[in-house]
């Protein structure tokens, strides 16, 4: 998802680099045991899907068939200027309900200086609660960009890809390989303003916006009309027999002009399906 990282201000010359929250993924599983066990759980539909939307409809049904799922999440995010980079990483787990948009995530972010921060998030039916380190739970608005970027929802990615597929440009490419179906969106280097109406471009902009706001607060102008998308690749991997989600990965970069050069922003997040969860997705004990 859909980031999530500790924000750390690091002075690089006159520039204060501040890391933003991110949504998550690294690499698709080639054939993990958990995925193999899932492949025997559900029979494949008799019809043979062809289009991206047909595959997404089947994935939605397959994921709704279980009461809850468990995903591992990994991510990295960073800013670079004049060869100097500050970065943060995140590792965690997400339990996601199968029939409703409820999730409970737990993880740890690590700043470029090695500072670690624990984070726990619970979201259900428009309500959100966040707990950082030993602090108390606090209510948050899941629709706010900074919080939304923390909500790594691997199942909601199905709806996002449906939006990509319904775009007039037909952005989703479908390929089959090694028992999987891959739905992929890619972009090379281009001005972000040239594709600002595309759903995947809006997602990249949303992921960067919390960092952009922090840069503005320290006097770094980052007008979005001048942002350049250096690359983008988002991949949703389904099991070719059951159509359950195997993994999701988002990897993109942005270039922001500053004092005759570019600030480089990089974002990678991945989510891997660990299989059905025996534990229901319910509010933590302190919130009940």
PDB file of C-alpha atoms in Angstrom:
ATOM      1  CA  UNK A   1       0.000   0.000   0.000  1.00  0.00           C
ATOM      2  CA  UNK A   2      -0.769   1.180   0.270  1.00  0.00           C
ATOM      3  CA  UNK A   3       4.034   3.991   3.599  1.00  0.00           C
ATOM      4  CA  UNK A   4       4.632   4.593   7.054  1.00  0.00           C
ATOM      5  CA  UNK A   5       8.187   5.665   7.683  1.00  0.00           C
ATOM      6  CA  UNK A   6       9.603   7.730  10.525  1.00  0.00           C
ATOM      7  CA  UNK A   7      10.173  11.276   9.334  1.00  0.00           C
ATOM      8  CA  UNK A   8      13.703  12.443  10.114  1.00  0.00           C
ATOM      9  CA  UNK A   9      14.976  15.934   9.298  1.00  0.00           C
ATOM     10  CA  UNK A  10      18.610  15.819   8.152  1.00  0.00           C
ATOM     11  CA  UNK A  11      20.455  18.958   7.059  1.00  0.00           C
ATOM     12  CA  UNK A  12      22.167  18.511   3.702  1.00  0.00           C
ATOM     13  CA  UNK A  13      23.781  21.833   2.820  1.00  0.00           C
ATOM     14  CA  UNK A  14      20.881  24.335   3.041  1.00  0.00           C
ATOM     15  CA  UNK A  15      18.352  21.582   2.448  1.00  0.00           C
ATOM     16  CA  UNK A  16      16.393  19.952   5.263  1.00  0.00           C
ATOM     17  CA  UNK A  17      15.489  16.484   4.061  1.00  0.00           C
ATOM     18  CA  UNK A  18      12.369  15.114   5.697  1.00  0.00           C
ATOM     19  CA  UNK A  19      11.102  11.625   5.097  1.00  0.00           C
ATOM     20  CA  UNK A  20       7.448  11.027   4.431  1.00  0.00           C
ATOM     21  CA  UNK A  21       5.040   8.245   5.449  1.00  0.00           C
ATOM     22  CA  UNK A  22       4.650   5.497   2.914  1.00  0.00           C
ATOM     23  CA  UNK A  23       2.338   2.801   1.934  1.00  0.00           C
ATOM     24  CA  UNK A  24       4.565  -1.166   0.943  1.00  0.00           C
ATOM     25  CA  UNK A  25       6.652  -4.249  -1.233  1.00  0.00           C
ATOM     26  CA  UNK A  26       9.887  -5.777  -2.405  1.00  0.00           C
ATOM     27  CA  UNK A  27       9.627  -8.879  -4.578  1.00  0.00           C
ATOM     28  CA  UNK A  28       6.968 -11.326  -5.527  1.00  0.00           C
ATOM     29  CA  UNK A  29       7.277 -14.791  -3.952  1.00  0.00           C
ATOM     30  CA  UNK A  30       8.521 -17.324  -6.478  1.00  0.00           C
ATOM     31  CA  UNK A  31       6.690 -20.167  -4.800  1.00  0.00           C
ATOM     32  CA  UNK A  32       6.649 -19.966  -1.034  1.00  0.00           C
ATOM     33  CA  UNK A  33       5.161 -22.830   0.932  1.00  0.00           C
ATOM     34  CA  UNK A  34       2.343 -20.644   2.237  1.00  0.00           C
ATOM     35  CA  UNK A  35       1.319 -19.834  -1.319  1.00  0.00           C
ATOM     36  CA  UNK A  36       1.487 -23.475  -2.385  1.00  0.00           C
ATOM     37  CA  UNK A  37      -0.812 -24.442   0.467  1.00  0.00           C
ATOM     38  CA  UNK A  38      -3.259 -21.734  -0.589  1.00  0.00           C
ATOM     39  CA  UNK A  39      -3.347 -23.067  -4.141  1.00  0.00           C
ATOM     40  CA  UNK A  40      -5.108 -26.236  -2.990  1.00  0.00           C
ATOM     41  CA  UNK A  41      -7.750 -24.436  -0.958  1.00  0.00           C
ATOM     42  CA  UNK A  42     -10.021 -23.061  -3.687  1.00  0.00           C
ATOM     43  CA  UNK A  43     -10.999 -24.547  -7.059  1.00  0.00           C
ATOM     44  CA  UNK A  44     -10.537 -22.359 -10.103  1.00  0.00           C
ATOM     45  CA  UNK A  45     -13.661 -21.015 -11.806  1.00  0.00           C
ATOM     46  CA  UNK A  46     -14.681 -22.837 -14.973  1.00  0.00           C
ATOM     47  CA  UNK A  47     -14.556 -19.702 -17.120  1.00  0.00           C
ATOM     48  CA  UNK A  48     -11.203 -18.564 -18.466  1.00  0.00           C
ATOM     49  CA  UNK A  49     -10.618 -14.889 -17.625  1.00  0.00           C
ATOM     50  CA  UNK A  50      -8.757 -12.738 -20.097  1.00  0.00           C
ATOM     51  CA  UNK A  51      -9.070  -9.060 -19.189  1.00  0.00           C
ATOM     52  CA  UNK A  52      -7.582  -7.300 -16.179  1.00  0.00           C
ATOM     53  CA  UNK A  53     -11.063  -6.548 -14.832  1.00  0.00           C
ATOM     54  CA  UNK A  54     -12.074 -10.208 -15.055  1.00  0.00           C
ATOM     55  CA  UNK A  55      -9.010 -11.240 -13.058  1.00  0.00           C
ATOM     56  CA  UNK A  56      -9.675  -8.500 -10.504  1.00  0.00           C
ATOM     57  CA  UNK A  57     -13.293  -9.610 -10.046  1.00  0.00           C
ATOM     58  CA  UNK A  58     -12.065 -13.144  -9.334  1.00  0.00           C
ATOM     59  CA  UNK A  59      -9.403 -11.854  -6.938  1.00  0.00           C
ATOM     60  CA  UNK A  60     -12.006  -9.863  -5.008  1.00  0.00           C
ATOM     61  CA  UNK A  61     -14.190 -12.960  -4.588  1.00  0.00           C
ATOM     62  CA  UNK A  62     -11.239 -15.145  -3.612  1.00  0.00           C
ATOM     63  CA  UNK A  63     -10.052 -12.737  -0.923  1.00  0.00           C
ATOM     64  CA  UNK A  64     -13.580 -12.328   0.476  1.00  0.00           C
ATOM     65  CA  UNK A  65     -13.848 -16.113   0.914  1.00  0.00           C
ATOM     66  CA  UNK A  66     -11.665 -16.045   4.057  1.00  0.00           C
ATOM     67  CA  UNK A  67     -12.514 -14.146   7.237  1.00  0.00           C
ATOM     68  CA  UNK A  68      -9.020 -12.661   7.529  1.00  0.00           C
ATOM     69  CA  UNK A  69      -5.597 -12.619   5.884  1.00  0.00           C
ATOM     70  CA  UNK A  70      -2.048 -12.010   7.057  1.00  0.00           C
ATOM     71  CA  UNK A  71       0.515 -10.067   5.005  1.00  0.00           C
ATOM     72  CA  UNK A  72       4.147  -9.185   5.591  1.00  0.00           C
ATOM     73  CA  UNK A  73       5.132  -5.629   4.642  1.00  0.00           C
ATOM     74  CA  UNK A  74       8.518  -4.147   3.778  1.00  0.00           C
ATOM     75  CA  UNK A  75       9.364  -0.700   2.503  1.00  0.00           C
ATOM     76  CA  UNK A  76      12.028   1.916   1.985  1.00  0.00           C
ATOM     77  CA  UNK A  77      11.779   5.619   1.273  1.00  0.00           C
ATOM     78  CA  UNK A  78      14.419   8.281   0.852  1.00  0.00           C
ATOM     79  CA  UNK A  79      15.517  11.690  -0.422  1.00  0.00           C
ATOM     80  CA  UNK A  80      18.817  12.476  -2.138  1.00  0.00           C
ATOM     81  CA  UNK A  81      20.589  15.762  -2.930  1.00  0.00           C
ATOM     82  CA  UNK A  82      24.129  16.117  -4.284  1.00  0.00           C
ATOM     83  CA  UNK A  83      24.816  12.456  -3.668  1.00  0.00           C
ATOM     84  CA  UNK A  84      23.784  12.631  -0.025  1.00  0.00           C
ATOM     85  CA  UNK A  85      20.834  10.408   0.866  1.00  0.00           C
ATOM     86  CA  UNK A  86      18.665  10.053   3.926  1.00  0.00           C
ATOM     87  CA  UNK A  87      16.406   7.032   4.037  1.00  0.00           C
ATOM     88  CA  UNK A  88      14.055   5.116   6.279  1.00  0.00           C
ATOM     89  CA  UNK A  89      12.856   1.530   6.219  1.00  0.00           C
ATOM     90  CA  UNK A  90       9.784  -0.238   7.541  1.00  0.00           C
ATOM     91  CA  UNK A  91       8.991  -3.867   8.368  1.00  0.00           C
ATOM     92  CA  UNK A  92       5.708  -5.113   9.715  1.00  0.00           C
ATOM     93  CA  UNK A  93       2.665  -7.326   9.402  1.00  0.00           C
ATOM     94  CA  UNK A  94      -0.909  -6.565   8.424  1.00  0.00           C
ATOM     95  CA  UNK A  95      -3.991  -8.581   9.263  1.00  0.00           C
ATOM     96  CA  UNK A  96      -6.806  -7.669   6.907  1.00  0.00           C
ATOM     97  CA  UNK A  97     -10.450  -8.775   7.127  1.00  0.00           C
ATOM     98  CA  UNK A  98     -11.713 -10.621   4.081  1.00  0.00           C
ATOM     99  CA  UNK A  99     -15.247  -9.260   3.924  1.00  0.00           C
ATOM    100  CA  UNK A 100     -14.823  -5.683   5.123  1.00  0.00           C
ATOM    101  CA  UNK A 101     -12.230  -2.908   4.949  1.00  0.00           C
ATOM    102  CA  UNK A 102     -10.767  -3.472   8.417  1.00  0.00           C
ATOM    103  CA  UNK A 103      -7.099  -3.982   9.175  1.00  0.00           C
ATOM    104  CA  UNK A 104      -4.663  -4.128  12.073  1.00  0.00           C
ATOM    105  CA  UNK A 105      -0.996  -3.465  11.343  1.00  0.00           C
ATOM    106  CA  UNK A 106       2.082  -3.635  13.553  1.00  0.00           C
ATOM    107  CA  UNK A 107       5.628  -2.792  12.599  1.00  0.00           C
ATOM    108  CA  UNK A 108       8.862  -0.945  13.197  1.00  0.00           C
ATOM    109  CA  UNK A 109      10.345   1.933  11.198  1.00  0.00           C
ATOM    110  CA  UNK A 110      14.068   2.658  11.204  1.00  0.00           C
ATOM    111  CA  UNK A 111      15.500   6.079  10.351  1.00  0.00           C
ATOM    112  CA  UNK A 112      18.732   6.683   8.463  1.00  0.00           C
ATOM    113  CA  UNK A 113      20.442   7.227  11.816  1.00  0.00           C
ATOM    114  CA  UNK A 114      19.255   3.859  13.091  1.00  0.00           C
ATOM    115  CA  UNK A 115      16.526   5.181  15.371  1.00  0.00           C
ATOM    116  CA  UNK A 116      13.670   2.700  15.628  1.00  0.00           C
ATOM    117  CA  UNK A 117      10.023   3.455  16.291  1.00  0.00           C
ATOM    118  CA  UNK A 118       7.219   0.967  16.861  1.00  0.00           C
ATOM    119  CA  UNK A 119       3.886   1.678  15.227  1.00  0.00           C
ATOM    120  CA  UNK A 120       0.491   0.024  15.503  1.00  0.00           C
ATOM    121  CA  UNK A 121      -2.562   1.018  13.480  1.00  0.00           C
ATOM    122  CA  UNK A 122      -6.187  -0.145  13.517  1.00  0.00           C
ATOM    123  CA  UNK A 123      -8.689   0.994  10.877  1.00  0.00           C
ATOM    124  CA  UNK A 124     -12.310  -0.068  10.453  1.00  0.00           C
ATOM    125  CA  UNK A 125     -15.296   1.544   8.720  1.00  0.00           C
ATOM    126  CA  UNK A 126     -13.817   5.016   8.443  1.00  0.00           C
ATOM    127  CA  UNK A 127     -12.416   5.122  11.988  1.00  0.00           C
ATOM    128  CA  UNK A 128      -8.694   4.934  12.690  1.00  0.00           C
ATOM    129  CA  UNK A 129      -6.472   4.612  15.757  1.00  0.00           C
ATOM    130  CA  UNK A 130      -2.702   4.954  15.927  1.00  0.00           C
ATOM    131  CA  UNK A 131      -0.238   3.976  18.654  1.00  0.00           C
ATOM    132  CA  UNK A 132       3.439   4.949  18.415  1.00  0.00           C
ATOM    133  CA  UNK A 133       6.051   3.452  20.758  1.00  0.00           C
ATOM    134  CA  UNK A 134       4.757   3.607  24.359  1.00  0.00           C
ATOM    135  CA  UNK A 135       2.271   6.422  23.747  1.00  0.00           C
ATOM    136  CA  UNK A 136      -1.454   5.903  24.176  1.00  0.00           C
ATOM    137  CA  UNK A 137      -3.741   5.139  21.277  1.00  0.00           C
ATOM    138  CA  UNK A 138      -5.068   8.244  19.527  1.00  0.00           C
ATOM    139  CA  UNK A 139      -7.837   8.688  17.008  1.00  0.00           C
ATOM    140  CA  UNK A 140      -6.762   9.542  13.446  1.00  0.00           C
ATOM    141  CA  UNK A 141      -8.610  10.295  10.229  1.00  0.00           C
ATOM    142  CA  UNK A 142      -7.915   7.508   7.670  1.00  0.00           C
ATOM    143  CA  UNK A 143      -8.762   9.882   4.810  1.00  0.00           C
ATOM    144  CA  UNK A 144      -5.936  12.326   5.638  1.00  0.00           C
ATOM    145  CA  UNK A 145      -2.981  11.854   3.247  1.00  0.00           C
ATOM    146  CA  UNK A 146      -0.399  11.245   5.972  1.00  0.00           C
ATOM    147  CA  UNK A 147      -2.570   8.599   7.656  1.00  0.00           C
ATOM    148  CA  UNK A 148      -3.778   7.144   4.368  1.00  0.00           C
ATOM    149  CA  UNK A 149      -0.176   6.474   3.413  1.00  0.00           C
ATOM    150  CA  UNK A 150       0.226   4.457   6.600  1.00  0.00           C
ATOM    151  CA  UNK A 151      -2.696   2.202   5.726  1.00  0.00           C
ATOM    152  CA  UNK A 152      -1.035  -0.641   3.817  1.00  0.00           C
ATOM    153  CA  UNK A 153      -4.172  -2.388   2.589  1.00  0.00           C
ATOM    154  CA  UNK A 154      -3.155  -5.202   0.223  1.00  0.00           C
ATOM    155  CA  UNK A 155      -6.767  -6.167  -0.511  1.00  0.00           C
ATOM    156  CA  UNK A 156      -7.876  -2.628  -1.403  1.00  0.00           C
ATOM    157  CA  UNK A 157      -5.220  -2.730  -4.131  1.00  0.00           C
ATOM    158  CA  UNK A 158      -7.707  -4.778  -6.159  1.00  0.00           C
ATOM    159  CA  UNK A 159      -9.991  -1.739  -6.398  1.00  0.00           C
ATOM    160  CA  UNK A 160      -7.055   0.502  -7.239  1.00  0.00           C
ATOM    161  CA  UNK A 161      -6.056  -1.738 -10.145  1.00  0.00           C
ATOM    162  CA  UNK A 162      -9.661  -1.807 -11.306  1.00  0.00           C
ATOM    163  CA  UNK A 163      -9.441   1.970 -11.562  1.00  0.00           C
ATOM    164  CA  UNK A 164      -6.232   1.655 -13.568  1.00  0.00           C
ATOM    165  CA  UNK A 165      -7.878  -0.882 -15.888  1.00  0.00           C
ATOM    166  CA  UNK A 166     -10.885   1.353 -16.468  1.00  0.00           C
ATOM    167  CA  UNK A 167      -8.679   4.259 -17.491  1.00  0.00           C
ATOM    168  CA  UNK A 168      -9.219   5.267 -21.089  1.00  0.00           C
ATOM    169  CA  UNK A 169      -5.547   4.531 -21.802  1.00  0.00           C
ATOM    170  CA  UNK A 170      -5.851   0.872 -20.727  1.00  0.00           C
ATOM    171  CA  UNK A 171      -2.886   1.045 -18.356  1.00  0.00           C
ATOM    172  CA  UNK A 172      -2.844  -2.518 -16.940  1.00  0.00           C
ATOM    173  CA  UNK A 173      -0.820  -5.204 -18.703  1.00  0.00           C
ATOM    174  CA  UNK A 174      -1.669  -8.850 -17.875  1.00  0.00           C
ATOM    175  CA  UNK A 175       0.907 -11.656 -18.117  1.00  0.00           C
ATOM    176  CA  UNK A 176       0.952 -15.293 -16.989  1.00  0.00           C
ATOM    177  CA  UNK A 177       4.079 -17.057 -15.756  1.00  0.00           C
ATOM    178  CA  UNK A 178       5.066 -19.816 -13.305  1.00  0.00           C
ATOM    179  CA  UNK A 179       1.607 -20.379 -11.879  1.00  0.00           C
ATOM    180  CA  UNK A 180       0.860 -16.693 -11.419  1.00  0.00           C
ATOM    181  CA  UNK A 181      -1.028 -13.892 -13.122  1.00  0.00           C
ATOM    182  CA  UNK A 182       0.705 -10.493 -13.013  1.00  0.00           C
ATOM    183  CA  UNK A 183      -1.166  -7.237 -13.455  1.00  0.00           C
ATOM    184  CA  UNK A 184       1.340  -4.482 -14.082  1.00  0.00           C
ATOM    185  CA  UNK A 185       1.350  -0.708 -14.525  1.00  0.00           C
ATOM    186  CA  UNK A 186       4.558   1.000 -15.639  1.00  0.00           C
ATOM    187  CA  UNK A 187       5.785   4.440 -16.622  1.00  0.00           C
ATOM    188  CA  UNK A 188       9.096   5.786 -17.795  1.00  0.00           C
ATOM    189  CA  UNK A 189      10.445   9.253 -17.137  1.00  0.00           C
ATOM    190  CA  UNK A 190       7.916  12.021 -17.830  1.00  0.00           C
ATOM    191  CA  UNK A 191       6.487  15.170 -16.322  1.00  0.00           C
ATOM    192  CA  UNK A 192       3.992  14.246 -13.633  1.00  0.00           C
ATOM    193  CA  UNK A 193       1.695  17.048 -14.800  1.00  0.00           C
ATOM    194  CA  UNK A 194       1.360  15.280 -18.170  1.00  0.00           C
ATOM    195  CA  UNK A 195      -0.321  12.293 -16.520  1.00  0.00           C
ATOM    196  CA  UNK A 196      -1.882  14.017 -13.512  1.00  0.00           C
ATOM    197  CA  UNK A 197      -5.350  12.618 -14.305  1.00  0.00           C
ATOM    198  CA  UNK A 198      -4.208   8.992 -14.288  1.00  0.00           C
ATOM    199  CA  UNK A 199      -5.051   7.067 -11.110  1.00  0.00           C
ATOM    200  CA  UNK A 200      -1.528   5.692 -10.622  1.00  0.00           C
ATOM    201  CA  UNK A 201      -0.022   9.169 -10.994  1.00  0.00           C
ATOM    202  CA  UNK A 202      -2.428  10.510  -8.371  1.00  0.00           C
ATOM    203  CA  UNK A 203      -1.298   7.722  -6.049  1.00  0.00           C
ATOM    204  CA  UNK A 204       2.381   8.613  -6.502  1.00  0.00           C
ATOM    205  CA  UNK A 205       1.599  12.268  -5.837  1.00  0.00           C
ATOM    206  CA  UNK A 206      -0.331  11.366  -2.684  1.00  0.00           C
ATOM    207  CA  UNK A 207       2.552   9.244  -1.398  1.00  0.00           C
ATOM    208  CA  UNK A 208       4.981  12.142  -1.801  1.00  0.00           C
ATOM    209  CA  UNK A 209       2.729  14.936  -0.556  1.00  0.00           C
ATOM    210  CA  UNK A 210       3.516  14.548   3.201  1.00  0.00           C
ATOM    211  CA  UNK A 211       7.235  14.866   2.401  1.00  0.00           C
ATOM    212  CA  UNK A 212       6.548  17.821   0.107  1.00  0.00           C
ATOM    213  CA  UNK A 213       4.678  19.558   2.921  1.00  0.00           C
ATOM    214  CA  UNK A 214       7.575  19.061   5.313  1.00  0.00           C
ATOM    215  CA  UNK A 215       9.998  20.481   2.766  1.00  0.00           C
ATOM    216  CA  UNK A 216       7.767  23.526   2.339  1.00  0.00           C
ATOM    217  CA  UNK A 217       7.789  24.058   6.102  1.00  0.00           C
ATOM    218  CA  UNK A 218      11.587  24.346   6.103  1.00  0.00           C
ATOM    219  CA  UNK A 219      11.585  26.778   3.178  1.00  0.00           C
ATOM    220  CA  UNK A 220      12.101  24.399   0.249  1.00  0.00           C
ATOM    221  CA  UNK A 221       9.683  25.276  -2.577  1.00  0.00           C
ATOM    222  CA  UNK A 222       8.288  22.148  -4.228  1.00  0.00           C
ATOM    223  CA  UNK A 223       5.631  23.283  -6.743  1.00  0.00           C
ATOM    224  CA  UNK A 224       3.901  20.137  -7.966  1.00  0.00           C
ATOM    225  CA  UNK A 225       3.699  21.481 -11.514  1.00  0.00           C
ATOM    226  CA  UNK A 226       7.470  20.915 -11.761  1.00  0.00           C
ATOM    227  CA  UNK A 227       7.666  17.351 -10.438  1.00  0.00           C
ATOM    228  CA  UNK A 228       9.053  14.715 -12.804  1.00  0.00           C
ATOM    229  CA  UNK A 229       8.194  11.048 -12.514  1.00  0.00           C
ATOM    230  CA  UNK A 230      11.531   9.288 -12.994  1.00  0.00           C
ATOM    231  CA  UNK A 231       9.964   5.806 -13.049  1.00  0.00           C
ATOM    232  CA  UNK A 232       6.938   3.882 -11.809  1.00  0.00           C
ATOM    233  CA  UNK A 233       6.113   0.214 -11.614  1.00  0.00           C
ATOM    234  CA  UNK A 234       3.226  -1.300  -9.672  1.00  0.00           C
ATOM    235  CA  UNK A 235       2.601  -5.045  -9.794  1.00  0.00           C
ATOM    236  CA  UNK A 236      -0.238  -7.138  -8.374  1.00  0.00           C
ATOM    237  CA  UNK A 237       0.482 -10.880  -8.447  1.00  0.00           C
ATOM    238  CA  UNK A 238      -2.361 -13.415  -8.262  1.00  0.00           C
ATOM    239  CA  UNK A 239      -2.269 -17.178  -7.955  1.00  0.00           C
ATOM    240  CA  UNK A 240      -3.167 -18.491 -11.422  1.00  0.00           C
ATOM    241  CA  UNK A 241      -5.438 -21.235 -10.007  1.00  0.00           C
ATOM    242  CA  UNK A 242      -7.187 -19.681  -7.019  1.00  0.00           C
ATOM    243  CA  UNK A 243      -6.842 -15.979  -7.988  1.00  0.00           C
ATOM    244  CA  UNK A 244      -5.865 -15.118  -4.435  1.00  0.00           C
ATOM    245  CA  UNK A 245      -3.413 -12.254  -4.035  1.00  0.00           C
ATOM    246  CA  UNK A 246       0.169 -13.441  -3.714  1.00  0.00           C
ATOM    247  CA  UNK A 247       1.900 -10.097  -3.509  1.00  0.00           C
ATOM    248  CA  UNK A 248       1.801  -6.423  -4.369  1.00  0.00           C
ATOM    249  CA  UNK A 249       4.696  -4.071  -5.079  1.00  0.00           C
ATOM    250  CA  UNK A 250       4.922  -0.331  -5.738  1.00  0.00           C
ATOM    251  CA  UNK A 251       8.209   1.247  -6.828  1.00  0.00           C
ATOM    252  CA  UNK A 252       8.480   4.816  -8.097  1.00  0.00           C
ATOM    253  CA  UNK A 253      10.718   7.856  -8.078  1.00  0.00           C
ATOM    254  CA  UNK A 254      10.223  11.603  -8.379  1.00  0.00           C
ATOM    255  CA  UNK A 255      12.591  14.435  -9.276  1.00  0.00           C
ATOM    256  CA  UNK A 256      11.982  17.894  -7.788  1.00  0.00           C
ATOM    257  CA  UNK A 257      14.013  20.858  -9.099  1.00  0.00           C
ATOM    258  CA  UNK A 258      15.902  22.857  -6.470  1.00  0.00           C
ATOM    259  CA  UNK A 259      18.693  25.426  -6.932  1.00  0.00           C
ATOM    260  CA  UNK A 260      19.582  24.211 -10.400  1.00  0.00           C
ATOM    261  CA  UNK A 261      19.594  20.528  -9.512  1.00  0.00           C
ATOM    262  CA  UNK A 262      17.141  17.810  -8.508  1.00  0.00           C
ATOM    263  CA  UNK A 263      15.994  16.465  -5.206  1.00  0.00           C
ATOM    264  CA  UNK A 264      15.405  12.748  -5.791  1.00  0.00           C
ATOM    265  CA  UNK A 265      12.589  10.966  -3.951  1.00  0.00           C
ATOM    266  CA  UNK A 266      12.397   7.167  -4.000  1.00  0.00           C
ATOM    267  CA  UNK A 267       9.645   4.945  -2.686  1.00  0.00           C
ATOM    268  CA  UNK A 268       9.417   1.163  -2.613  1.00  0.00           C
ATOM    269  CA  UNK A 269       6.858  -0.882  -0.684  1.00  0.00           C
ATOM    270  CA  UNK A 270       5.882  -4.539  -0.902  1.00  0.00           C
ATOM    271  CA  UNK A 271       3.265  -6.779   0.651  1.00  0.00           C
ATOM    272  CA  UNK A 272       3.362 -10.595   0.568  1.00  0.00           C
ATOM    273  CA  UNK A 273       0.440 -12.826   1.412  1.00  0.00           C
ATOM    274  CA  UNK A 274       1.226 -15.187   4.294  1.00  0.00           C
ATOM    275  CA  UNK A 275      -2.135 -16.951   4.018  1.00  0.00           C
ATOM    276  CA  UNK A 276      -5.441 -16.921   5.921  1.00  0.00           C
ATOM    277  CA  UNK A 277      -5.243 -15.618   9.478  1.00  0.00           C
ATOM    278  CA  UNK A 278      -6.742 -17.606  12.323  1.00  0.00           C
ATOM    279  CA  UNK A 279      -6.968 -14.432  14.381  1.00  0.00           C
ATOM    280  CA  UNK A 280      -9.945 -12.197  13.649  1.00  0.00           C
ATOM    281  CA  UNK A 281      -9.412  -8.542  12.808  1.00  0.00           C
ATOM    282  CA  UNK A 282     -10.807  -6.828  15.892  1.00  0.00           C
ATOM    283  CA  UNK A 283      -9.967  -3.652  17.825  1.00  0.00           C
ATOM    284  CA  UNK A 284      -6.984  -4.028  20.171  1.00  0.00           C
ATOM    285  CA  UNK A 285      -7.964  -4.740  23.769  1.00  0.00           C
ATOM    286  CA  UNK A 286      -7.244  -1.143  24.854  1.00  0.00           C
ATOM    287  CA  UNK A 287      -9.832   0.176  22.352  1.00  0.00           C
ATOM    288  CA  UNK A 288     -12.684  -2.140  23.246  1.00  0.00           C
TER     289      UNK A 288
END
